[in-house]
Amino acid sequence: MKRAGKPAVNSIRVLLTFLFLTLSSQLTTGGAHAAPEPKAAPSGLPVIVAPVQKTDFADMVEALGTTRANETVTITAVVAGPVTEIKFEDGERVAKGEVLLTLEKSEEEANLKSARALLEERTASYRRAQDLERQQALSTATLKERQALLRQIEGEIEAIQSRINDRIIRAPFYRILGLRNVSPGALVRPGDAITTLDDLSRIKVDFDVPSVFLKDIRPGLRVEGRVEAFGDNVFRGEVSTVGTQVDPVTRTVRVRAVLPNPDGVLKPGLLMSIVLFKNPRQALLVPEKALVQRESKFFVFAAASRDGKPVAVQKQVSIGSRVPGRVEITSGLKEGERVIVHGLMQVRNGQEISVRAVDEGGQSLDELLKQRNQ
């Protein structure tokens, strides 16, 4: 048994020797298939930065208001009478001057017909009198008397026509009718509401603003409105009028804004949350998370270069107004500088850093971290 095992042991020794020599050769020469050496990781604290941007900015004032139609009127009659004809449907769009409803007018039409016949008679009589007066066969006084009779019947015809027109109810302007409140044959009296007519192409919103902002509020300022029924939809418009009086109890001033409503989705009477943008200007903005507060002072860490290496430089800044996620910088930074927004817990003034991503806004942290691999 021992003699039979010697050749196998010798074969194993030869194989191990060959593998050792081959591995040594590859380590010495680098080998044709040697794996590449891993790249050195960048030195410095890894951080994410955001640029200091100059953009349009404004202070925000929040308020609550109630929507109103741009124009609204209740259609009524000025005379009493039974309804003979209705020419509109609920919610119909009508043109200015379009007939909506007529009241009984047959008696007035008969009076008009009689008056017109009398007008023809008196016109002919007046013309004959003119001919006779020119022939000196009629006195001037008689001519004036017949002229007065002619003017009288002309006035009566105008009065009758006016009474007939009062029985024809028309749309005062072009827009949308509301619900019909009368039926054919119903007796309508002066002041009875027949329907409503609303101009919903634009919506007015009245809201109150503290009087301390009065000097900054003027027509033309931008407003944004939201209504709970429409979720996150934003309705944009502008201030049209600033009230002339301050409420002595609440110390507020009434402001009216106008919002385009081309689709007619907004209706009068809605409660609307309003944001008014006052004091519009160009301002430097940074993400709010870039700020470091120490007592009453604010600091940021800006990415700078020192001896060819990126380092963090602490800068004291003055801040202005805030909006969700961003803050105005009034001094201490310049447009185009970059401030650290992630990695602030470990960074120190003058510390070497490694910028891993640039936050341009609207990106999640996962998306920012993927920038390094692209």
Tab-separated table of C-alpha atoms in Angstrom:
chain	number	residue	atom	x	y	z
A	1	MET	CA	0.000	0.000	0.000
A	2	LYS	CA	2.795	2.467	0.764
A	3	ARG	CA	4.521	1.767	-2.531
A	4	ALA	CA	1.278	2.337	-4.469
A	5	GLY	CA	0.723	5.809	-2.838
A	6	LYS	CA	4.113	7.394	-3.636
A	7	PRO	CA	3.394	8.301	-7.310
A	8	ALA	CA	0.145	10.123	-6.277
A	9	VAL	CA	1.912	12.171	-3.604
A	10	ASN	CA	4.641	13.151	-6.060
A	11	SER	CA	2.027	14.286	-8.613
A	12	ILE	CA	0.343	16.566	-6.069
A	13	ARG	CA	3.677	18.123	-5.131
A	14	VAL	CA	4.464	18.861	-8.806
A	15	LEU	CA	1.022	20.470	-9.323
A	16	LEU	CA	1.338	22.713	-6.243
A	17	THR	CA	4.824	23.788	-7.331
A	18	PHE	CA	3.509	24.732	-10.791
A	19	LEU	CA	0.624	26.780	-9.365
A	20	PHE	CA	2.952	28.614	-6.978
A	21	LEU	CA	5.374	29.537	-9.791
A	22	THR	CA	2.507	30.712	-12.042
A	23	LEU	CA	0.994	32.935	-9.299
A	24	SER	CA	4.399	34.394	-8.466
A	25	SER	CA	4.967	35.245	-12.129
A	26	GLN	CA	1.625	37.050	-12.391
A	27	LEU	CA	2.221	39.051	-9.238
A	28	THR	CA	5.663	40.064	-10.510
A	29	THR	CA	4.649	41.046	-14.048
A	30	GLY	CA	1.156	42.389	-13.221
A	31	GLY	CA	-0.489	39.602	-15.273
A	32	ALA	CA	-2.393	40.054	-18.488
A	33	HIS	CA	-5.718	39.640	-16.687
A	34	ALA	CA	-4.962	41.327	-13.371
A	35	ALA	CA	-7.925	43.230	-11.866
A	36	PRO	CA	-7.596	47.057	-11.989
A	37	GLU	CA	-6.730	48.766	-8.764
A	38	PRO	CA	-9.708	50.510	-7.121
A	39	LYS	CA	-9.837	54.276	-7.457
A	40	ALA	CA	-8.930	56.232	-4.407
A	41	ALA	CA	-11.961	57.632	-2.625
A	42	PRO	CA	-12.100	61.425	-2.721
A	43	SER	CA	-10.795	62.997	0.444
A	44	GLY	CA	-12.844	65.432	2.481
A	45	LEU	CA	-16.238	65.354	4.128
A	46	PRO	CA	-18.930	64.362	1.588
A	47	VAL	CA	-21.551	67.118	1.251
A	48	ILE	CA	-24.388	68.241	-1.006
A	49	VAL	CA	-24.522	71.909	-1.995
A	50	ALA	CA	-27.123	74.271	-3.460
A	51	PRO	CA	-26.518	77.426	-5.516
A	52	VAL	CA	-27.421	80.884	-4.228
A	53	GLN	CA	-30.051	82.020	-6.735
A	54	LYS	CA	-31.456	85.453	-7.540
A	55	THR	CA	-35.101	85.196	-8.492
A	56	ASP	CA	-38.458	86.951	-8.338
A	57	PHE	CA	-39.658	87.093	-4.757
A	58	ALA	CA	-42.439	88.678	-2.723
A	59	ASP	CA	-43.721	88.727	0.836
A	60	MET	CA	-46.891	86.725	1.421
A	61	VAL	CA	-50.034	87.838	3.243
A	62	GLU	CA	-52.685	85.188	3.889
A	63	ALA	CA	-56.395	85.916	4.173
A	64	LEU	CA	-59.865	84.439	3.678
A	65	GLY	CA	-62.401	85.816	1.238
A	66	THR	CA	-65.759	85.071	-0.366
A	67	THR	CA	-66.180	84.745	-4.116
A	68	ARG	CA	-68.602	86.974	-6.017
A	69	ALA	CA	-69.702	87.170	-9.625
A	70	ASN	CA	-68.041	89.851	-11.707
A	71	GLU	CA	-71.515	91.215	-12.424
A	72	THR	CA	-74.820	89.896	-11.098
A	73	VAL	CA	-78.397	91.106	-11.349
A	74	THR	CA	-81.810	89.817	-10.357
A	75	ILE	CA	-84.179	90.012	-13.309
A	76	THR	CA	-87.490	91.593	-12.250
A	77	ALA	CA	-90.466	93.314	-13.844
A	78	VAL	CA	-91.278	97.009	-13.460
A	79	VAL	CA	-95.011	96.549	-14.125
A	80	ALA	CA	-97.573	93.964	-13.084
A	81	GLY	CA	-99.099	91.494	-15.490
A	82	PRO	CA	-99.532	87.847	-16.384
A	83	VAL	CA	-96.686	86.032	-18.139
A	84	THR	CA	-97.550	85.268	-21.759
A	85	GLU	CA	-94.245	83.881	-23.036
A	86	ILE	CA	-90.934	82.620	-21.585
A	87	LYS	CA	-87.982	82.463	-23.971
A	88	PHE	CA	-85.150	81.102	-21.831
A	89	GLU	CA	-84.043	77.937	-20.048
A	90	ASP	CA	-82.241	77.470	-16.744
A	91	GLY	CA	-78.486	78.063	-17.061
A	92	GLU	CA	-78.727	79.347	-20.628
A	93	ARG	CA	-76.227	81.819	-22.066
A	94	VAL	CA	-77.969	84.898	-23.421
A	95	ALA	CA	-76.859	87.953	-25.371
A	96	LYS	CA	-77.321	91.534	-24.270
A	97	GLY	CA	-80.816	92.713	-25.218
A	98	GLU	CA	-82.165	89.207	-25.833
A	99	VAL	CA	-85.847	88.801	-24.906
A	100	LEU	CA	-86.299	86.631	-21.816
A	101	LEU	CA	-89.978	86.987	-21.001
A	102	THR	CA	-93.082	88.931	-22.070
A	103	LEU	CA	-96.104	90.053	-20.073
A	104	GLU	CA	-99.627	90.621	-21.333
A	105	LYS	CA	-99.520	93.673	-23.618
A	106	SER	CA	-102.519	93.344	-25.972
A	107	GLU	CA	-104.328	96.341	-24.455
A	108	GLU	CA	-101.326	98.605	-24.868
A	109	GLU	CA	-100.795	97.363	-28.424
A	110	ALA	CA	-104.425	98.283	-29.228
A	111	ASN	CA	-103.886	101.736	-27.742
A	112	LEU	CA	-100.762	102.087	-29.862
A	113	LYS	CA	-102.652	101.168	-33.025
A	114	SER	CA	-105.338	103.760	-32.268
A	115	ALA	CA	-102.762	106.432	-31.471
A	116	ARG	CA	-100.900	105.818	-34.726
A	117	ALA	CA	-104.131	106.270	-36.696
A	118	LEU	CA	-104.735	109.546	-34.905
A	119	LEU	CA	-101.142	110.542	-35.672
A	120	GLU	CA	-101.775	110.107	-39.394
A	121	GLU	CA	-104.914	112.216	-39.166
A	122	ARG	CA	-103.242	115.049	-37.268
A	123	THR	CA	-100.196	114.969	-39.519
A	124	ALA	CA	-102.411	115.463	-42.584
A	125	SER	CA	-104.344	118.248	-40.809
A	126	TYR	CA	-101.133	120.036	-39.909
A	127	ARG	CA	-99.832	119.875	-43.486
A	128	ARG	CA	-103.101	121.350	-44.836
A	129	ALA	CA	-102.839	124.088	-42.277
A	130	GLN	CA	-99.308	124.864	-43.452
A	131	ASP	CA	-100.531	125.250	-47.041
A	132	LEU	CA	-103.394	127.512	-45.986
A	133	GLU	CA	-101.117	129.583	-43.785
A	134	ARG	CA	-98.740	130.155	-46.716
A	135	GLN	CA	-101.775	131.331	-48.759
A	136	GLN	CA	-102.710	133.577	-45.838
A	137	ALA	CA	-106.025	131.728	-45.608
A	138	LEU	CA	-105.321	130.511	-42.074
A	139	SER	CA	-104.035	132.344	-39.060
A	140	THR	CA	-100.669	131.570	-37.535
A	141	ALA	CA	-102.330	130.844	-34.189
A	142	THR	CA	-104.488	128.117	-35.741
A	143	LEU	CA	-101.409	126.568	-37.363
A	144	LYS	CA	-99.612	126.446	-34.015
A	145	GLU	CA	-102.673	124.872	-32.415
A	146	ARG	CA	-102.677	122.016	-34.956
A	147	GLN	CA	-98.922	121.616	-34.522
A	148	ALA	CA	-99.419	121.255	-30.765
A	149	LEU	CA	-102.062	118.569	-31.327
A	150	LEU	CA	-99.589	116.715	-33.536
A	151	ARG	CA	-96.844	116.896	-30.905
A	152	GLN	CA	-99.316	115.682	-28.289
A	153	ILE	CA	-100.183	112.483	-30.126
A	154	GLU	CA	-96.494	111.865	-30.863
A	155	GLY	CA	-95.811	112.038	-27.129
A	156	GLU	CA	-98.691	109.680	-26.383
A	157	ILE	CA	-97.310	107.148	-28.859
A	158	GLU	CA	-93.899	107.291	-27.171
A	159	ALA	CA	-95.526	106.723	-23.776
A	160	ILE	CA	-97.538	103.750	-25.045
A	161	GLN	CA	-94.440	102.251	-26.674
A	162	SER	CA	-92.542	102.656	-23.399
A	163	ARG	CA	-95.289	100.803	-21.513
A	164	ILE	CA	-95.139	97.993	-24.077
A	165	ASN	CA	-91.350	97.813	-23.694
A	166	ASP	CA	-91.800	97.497	-19.934
A	167	ARG	CA	-93.719	94.293	-20.620
A	168	ILE	CA	-90.848	92.836	-22.660
A	169	ILE	CA	-88.045	91.803	-20.280
A	170	ARG	CA	-84.565	91.622	-21.824
A	171	ALA	CA	-81.084	90.556	-20.686
A	172	PRO	CA	-79.092	93.634	-19.582
A	173	PHE	CA	-75.743	92.037	-20.526
A	174	TYR	CA	-74.279	88.871	-22.039
A	175	ARG	CA	-73.742	85.984	-19.607
A	176	ILE	CA	-75.410	83.030	-17.861
A	177	LEU	CA	-78.931	82.873	-16.487
A	178	GLY	CA	-79.756	81.223	-13.202
A	179	LEU	CA	-82.865	79.262	-12.260
A	180	ARG	CA	-86.289	80.300	-13.579
A	181	ASN	CA	-88.736	81.299	-10.832
A	182	VAL	CA	-91.921	81.896	-12.880
A	183	SER	CA	-94.152	79.902	-15.217
A	184	PRO	CA	-96.355	80.902	-18.172
A	185	GLY	CA	-99.609	82.455	-16.952
A	186	ALA	CA	-98.207	83.459	-13.569
A	187	LEU	CA	-98.961	86.968	-12.357
A	188	VAL	CA	-95.749	88.917	-11.958
A	189	ARG	CA	-95.601	92.020	-9.800
A	190	PRO	CA	-92.915	94.726	-9.716
A	191	GLY	CA	-89.883	93.466	-7.774
A	192	ASP	CA	-90.678	89.755	-8.160
A	193	ALA	CA	-87.512	87.770	-8.927
A	194	ILE	CA	-87.866	86.121	-12.332
A	195	THR	CA	-84.292	84.762	-12.545
A	196	THR	CA	-80.709	85.886	-12.061
A	197	LEU	CA	-78.056	86.822	-14.604
A	198	ASP	CA	-74.409	86.331	-13.641
A	199	ASP	CA	-71.171	87.243	-15.377
A	200	LEU	CA	-68.853	84.426	-14.241
A	201	SER	CA	-66.088	85.070	-16.771
A	202	ARG	CA	-64.237	86.667	-13.874
A	203	ILE	CA	-64.669	86.187	-10.144
A	204	LYS	CA	-64.286	88.916	-7.539
A	205	VAL	CA	-62.933	88.071	-4.093
A	206	ASP	CA	-63.159	90.518	-1.191
A	207	PHE	CA	-60.861	89.938	1.784
A	208	ASP	CA	-59.469	91.901	4.733
A	209	VAL	CA	-55.781	92.710	5.221
A	210	PRO	CA	-54.176	94.183	8.377
A	211	SER	CA	-53.705	97.928	8.000
A	212	VAL	CA	-49.976	97.616	8.843
A	213	PHE	CA	-49.523	96.362	5.264
A	214	LEU	CA	-51.470	99.249	3.740
A	215	LYS	CA	-48.424	101.053	2.325
A	216	ASP	CA	-47.395	97.942	0.347
A	217	ILE	CA	-50.797	97.023	-1.103
A	218	ARG	CA	-51.839	98.428	-4.462
A	219	PRO	CA	-53.830	97.384	-7.551
A	220	GLY	CA	-51.983	94.946	-9.771
A	221	LEU	CA	-50.381	92.835	-7.037
A	222	ARG	CA	-50.499	89.093	-7.668
A	223	VAL	CA	-52.849	86.862	-5.677
A	224	GLU	CA	-53.413	83.108	-5.555
A	225	GLY	CA	-56.608	81.491	-4.335
A	226	ARG	CA	-57.535	77.974	-3.279
A	227	VAL	CA	-60.952	76.468	-2.636
A	228	GLU	CA	-61.378	73.275	-0.637
A	229	ALA	CA	-63.770	71.834	-3.211
A	230	PHE	CA	-61.055	71.936	-5.888
A	231	GLY	CA	-58.207	70.423	-3.861
A	232	ASP	CA	-54.755	71.685	-4.851
A	233	ASN	CA	-55.959	73.721	-7.844
A	234	VAL	CA	-54.602	77.268	-7.722
A	235	PHE	CA	-56.600	80.192	-9.146
A	236	ARG	CA	-54.437	83.193	-10.005
A	237	GLY	CA	-55.442	86.815	-10.356
A	238	GLU	CA	-54.539	90.288	-9.162
A	239	VAL	CA	-55.689	93.045	-6.849
A	240	SER	CA	-58.173	95.361	-8.559
A	241	THR	CA	-59.152	97.730	-5.745
A	242	VAL	CA	-57.990	98.696	-2.259
A	243	GLY	CA	-60.665	100.007	0.083
A	244	THR	CA	-60.651	103.648	1.125
A	245	GLN	CA	-61.462	103.044	4.809
A	246	VAL	CA	-59.881	101.113	7.675
A	247	ASP	CA	-62.213	99.240	10.005
A	248	PRO	CA	-61.794	100.965	13.400
A	249	VAL	CA	-62.532	97.724	15.276
A	250	THR	CA	-60.412	95.167	13.406
A	251	ARG	CA	-57.863	97.658	11.973
A	252	THR	CA	-58.130	95.975	8.599
A	253	VAL	CA	-58.711	97.288	5.098
A	254	ARG	CA	-60.935	95.618	2.521
A	255	VAL	CA	-59.151	94.483	-0.660
A	256	ARG	CA	-60.797	93.212	-3.835
A	257	ALA	CA	-59.076	90.838	-6.256
A	258	VAL	CA	-60.249	89.651	-9.666
A	259	LEU	CA	-59.516	86.108	-10.886
A	260	PRO	CA	-60.112	84.902	-14.465
A	261	ASN	CA	-62.707	82.120	-14.588
A	262	PRO	CA	-62.919	81.118	-18.271
A	263	ASP	CA	-64.301	77.638	-17.557
A	264	GLY	CA	-66.858	78.914	-15.067
A	265	VAL	CA	-65.795	76.427	-12.388
A	266	LEU	CA	-65.816	79.032	-9.615
A	267	LYS	CA	-69.224	80.057	-8.325
A	268	PRO	CA	-70.296	83.000	-6.155
A	269	GLY	CA	-70.361	82.363	-2.411
A	270	LEU	CA	-67.329	80.058	-2.095
A	271	LEU	CA	-64.903	80.445	0.813
A	272	MET	CA	-61.466	81.022	-0.723
A	273	SER	CA	-58.030	80.992	0.910
A	274	ILE	CA	-56.059	83.907	-0.498
A	275	VAL	CA	-52.315	84.528	-0.630
A	276	LEU	CA	-51.390	88.092	-1.581
A	277	PHE	CA	-47.835	88.711	-2.790
A	278	LYS	CA	-46.686	92.173	-1.709
A	279	ASN	CA	-43.442	94.068	-2.193
A	280	PRO	CA	-42.315	92.104	-5.297
A	281	ARG	CA	-38.561	92.255	-5.914
A	282	GLN	CA	-35.447	90.390	-7.025
A	283	ALA	CA	-33.922	88.561	-4.051
A	284	LEU	CA	-31.176	86.063	-3.203
A	285	LEU	CA	-32.639	82.789	-1.952
A	286	VAL	CA	-31.109	79.718	-0.337
A	287	PRO	CA	-32.726	76.521	0.954
A	288	GLU	CA	-33.877	76.966	4.530
A	289	LYS	CA	-31.936	73.844	5.563
A	290	ALA	CA	-28.660	75.643	4.711
A	291	LEU	CA	-29.100	77.985	7.703
A	292	VAL	CA	-27.335	77.414	11.008
A	293	GLN	CA	-28.686	79.510	13.876
A	294	ARG	CA	-26.627	80.379	16.919
A	295	GLU	CA	-28.550	82.500	19.375
A	296	SER	CA	-29.837	85.424	17.276
A	297	LYS	CA	-27.279	85.063	14.480
A	298	PHE	CA	-27.494	83.047	11.278
A	299	PHE	CA	-24.663	81.338	9.420
A	300	VAL	CA	-24.150	79.237	6.317
A	301	PHE	CA	-21.239	77.116	5.157
A	302	ALA	CA	-20.209	78.040	1.628
A	303	ALA	CA	-18.155	75.786	-0.637
A	304	ALA	CA	-14.892	77.572	-1.534
A	305	SER	CA	-11.445	76.686	-2.877
A	306	ARG	CA	-8.261	76.917	-0.805
A	307	ASP	CA	-4.890	75.802	-2.195
A	308	GLY	CA	-6.753	74.042	-4.981
A	309	LYS	CA	-8.890	72.022	-2.590
A	310	PRO	CA	-12.607	72.469	-1.829
A	311	VAL	CA	-13.226	73.613	1.724
A	312	ALA	CA	-16.168	74.785	3.817
A	313	VAL	CA	-16.151	78.468	4.764
A	314	GLN	CA	-18.485	79.712	7.484
A	315	LYS	CA	-20.281	82.989	6.646
A	316	GLN	CA	-22.597	85.080	8.763
A	317	VAL	CA	-25.690	86.190	6.857
A	318	SER	CA	-28.689	88.441	7.361
A	319	ILE	CA	-32.060	87.024	6.416
A	320	GLY	CA	-35.278	88.593	5.190
A	321	SER	CA	-38.599	86.929	4.493
A	322	ARG	CA	-39.225	83.213	4.426
A	323	VAL	CA	-41.345	81.046	2.170
A	324	PRO	CA	-41.853	77.292	2.570
A	325	GLY	CA	-38.428	75.684	2.124
A	326	ARG	CA	-36.538	78.861	1.208
A	327	VAL	CA	-35.261	82.002	2.893
A	328	GLU	CA	-34.217	85.407	1.595
A	329	ILE	CA	-30.590	86.470	2.155
A	330	THR	CA	-30.177	90.238	2.450
A	331	SER	CA	-26.405	90.270	3.092
A	332	GLY	CA	-23.448	87.916	3.430
A	333	LEU	CA	-23.725	85.980	0.151
A	334	LYS	CA	-23.511	86.618	-3.578
A	335	GLU	CA	-25.398	85.111	-6.485
A	336	GLY	CA	-23.740	81.962	-7.786
A	337	GLU	CA	-22.065	80.924	-4.523
A	338	ARG	CA	-22.811	77.425	-3.283
A	339	VAL	CA	-23.901	76.604	0.246
A	340	ILE	CA	-23.900	73.252	2.009
A	341	VAL	CA	-27.363	71.775	2.556
A	342	HIS	CA	-26.472	68.182	3.547
A	343	GLY	CA	-23.568	67.295	5.833
A	344	LEU	CA	-23.888	70.313	8.129
A	345	MET	CA	-23.806	68.233	11.313
A	346	GLN	CA	-20.145	67.264	10.804
A	347	VAL	CA	-18.740	70.228	8.862
A	348	ARG	CA	-16.351	72.722	10.445
A	349	ASN	CA	-15.021	76.050	9.222
A	350	GLY	CA	-12.055	75.478	6.905
A	351	GLN	CA	-12.624	71.721	6.707
A	352	GLU	CA	-11.881	70.004	3.411
A	353	ILE	CA	-15.046	68.774	1.713
A	354	SER	CA	-16.058	66.608	-1.224
A	355	VAL	CA	-19.066	67.870	-3.186
A	356	ARG	CA	-21.111	64.800	-4.090
A	357	ALA	CA	-24.152	66.521	-5.691
A	358	VAL	CA	-25.724	69.909	-6.441
A	359	ASP	CA	-29.292	70.496	-5.279
A	360	GLU	CA	-31.019	72.656	-7.916
A	361	GLY	CA	-34.350	72.340	-6.124
A	362	GLY	CA	-37.239	69.910	-6.401
A	363	GLN	CA	-35.071	66.781	-6.080
A	364	SER	CA	-35.236	64.116	-3.403
A	365	LEU	CA	-32.156	63.040	-1.467
A	366	ASP	CA	-32.099	59.711	-3.333
A	367	GLU	CA	-32.101	61.530	-6.678
A	368	LEU	CA	-29.266	63.775	-5.527
A	369	LEU	CA	-27.162	60.814	-4.422
A	370	LYS	CA	-27.631	59.206	-7.835
A	371	GLN	CA	-25.889	62.207	-9.464
A	372	ARG	CA	-22.563	60.833	-8.283
A	373	ASN	CA	-23.045	57.603	-10.201
A	374	GLN	CA	-24.047	59.244	-13.474
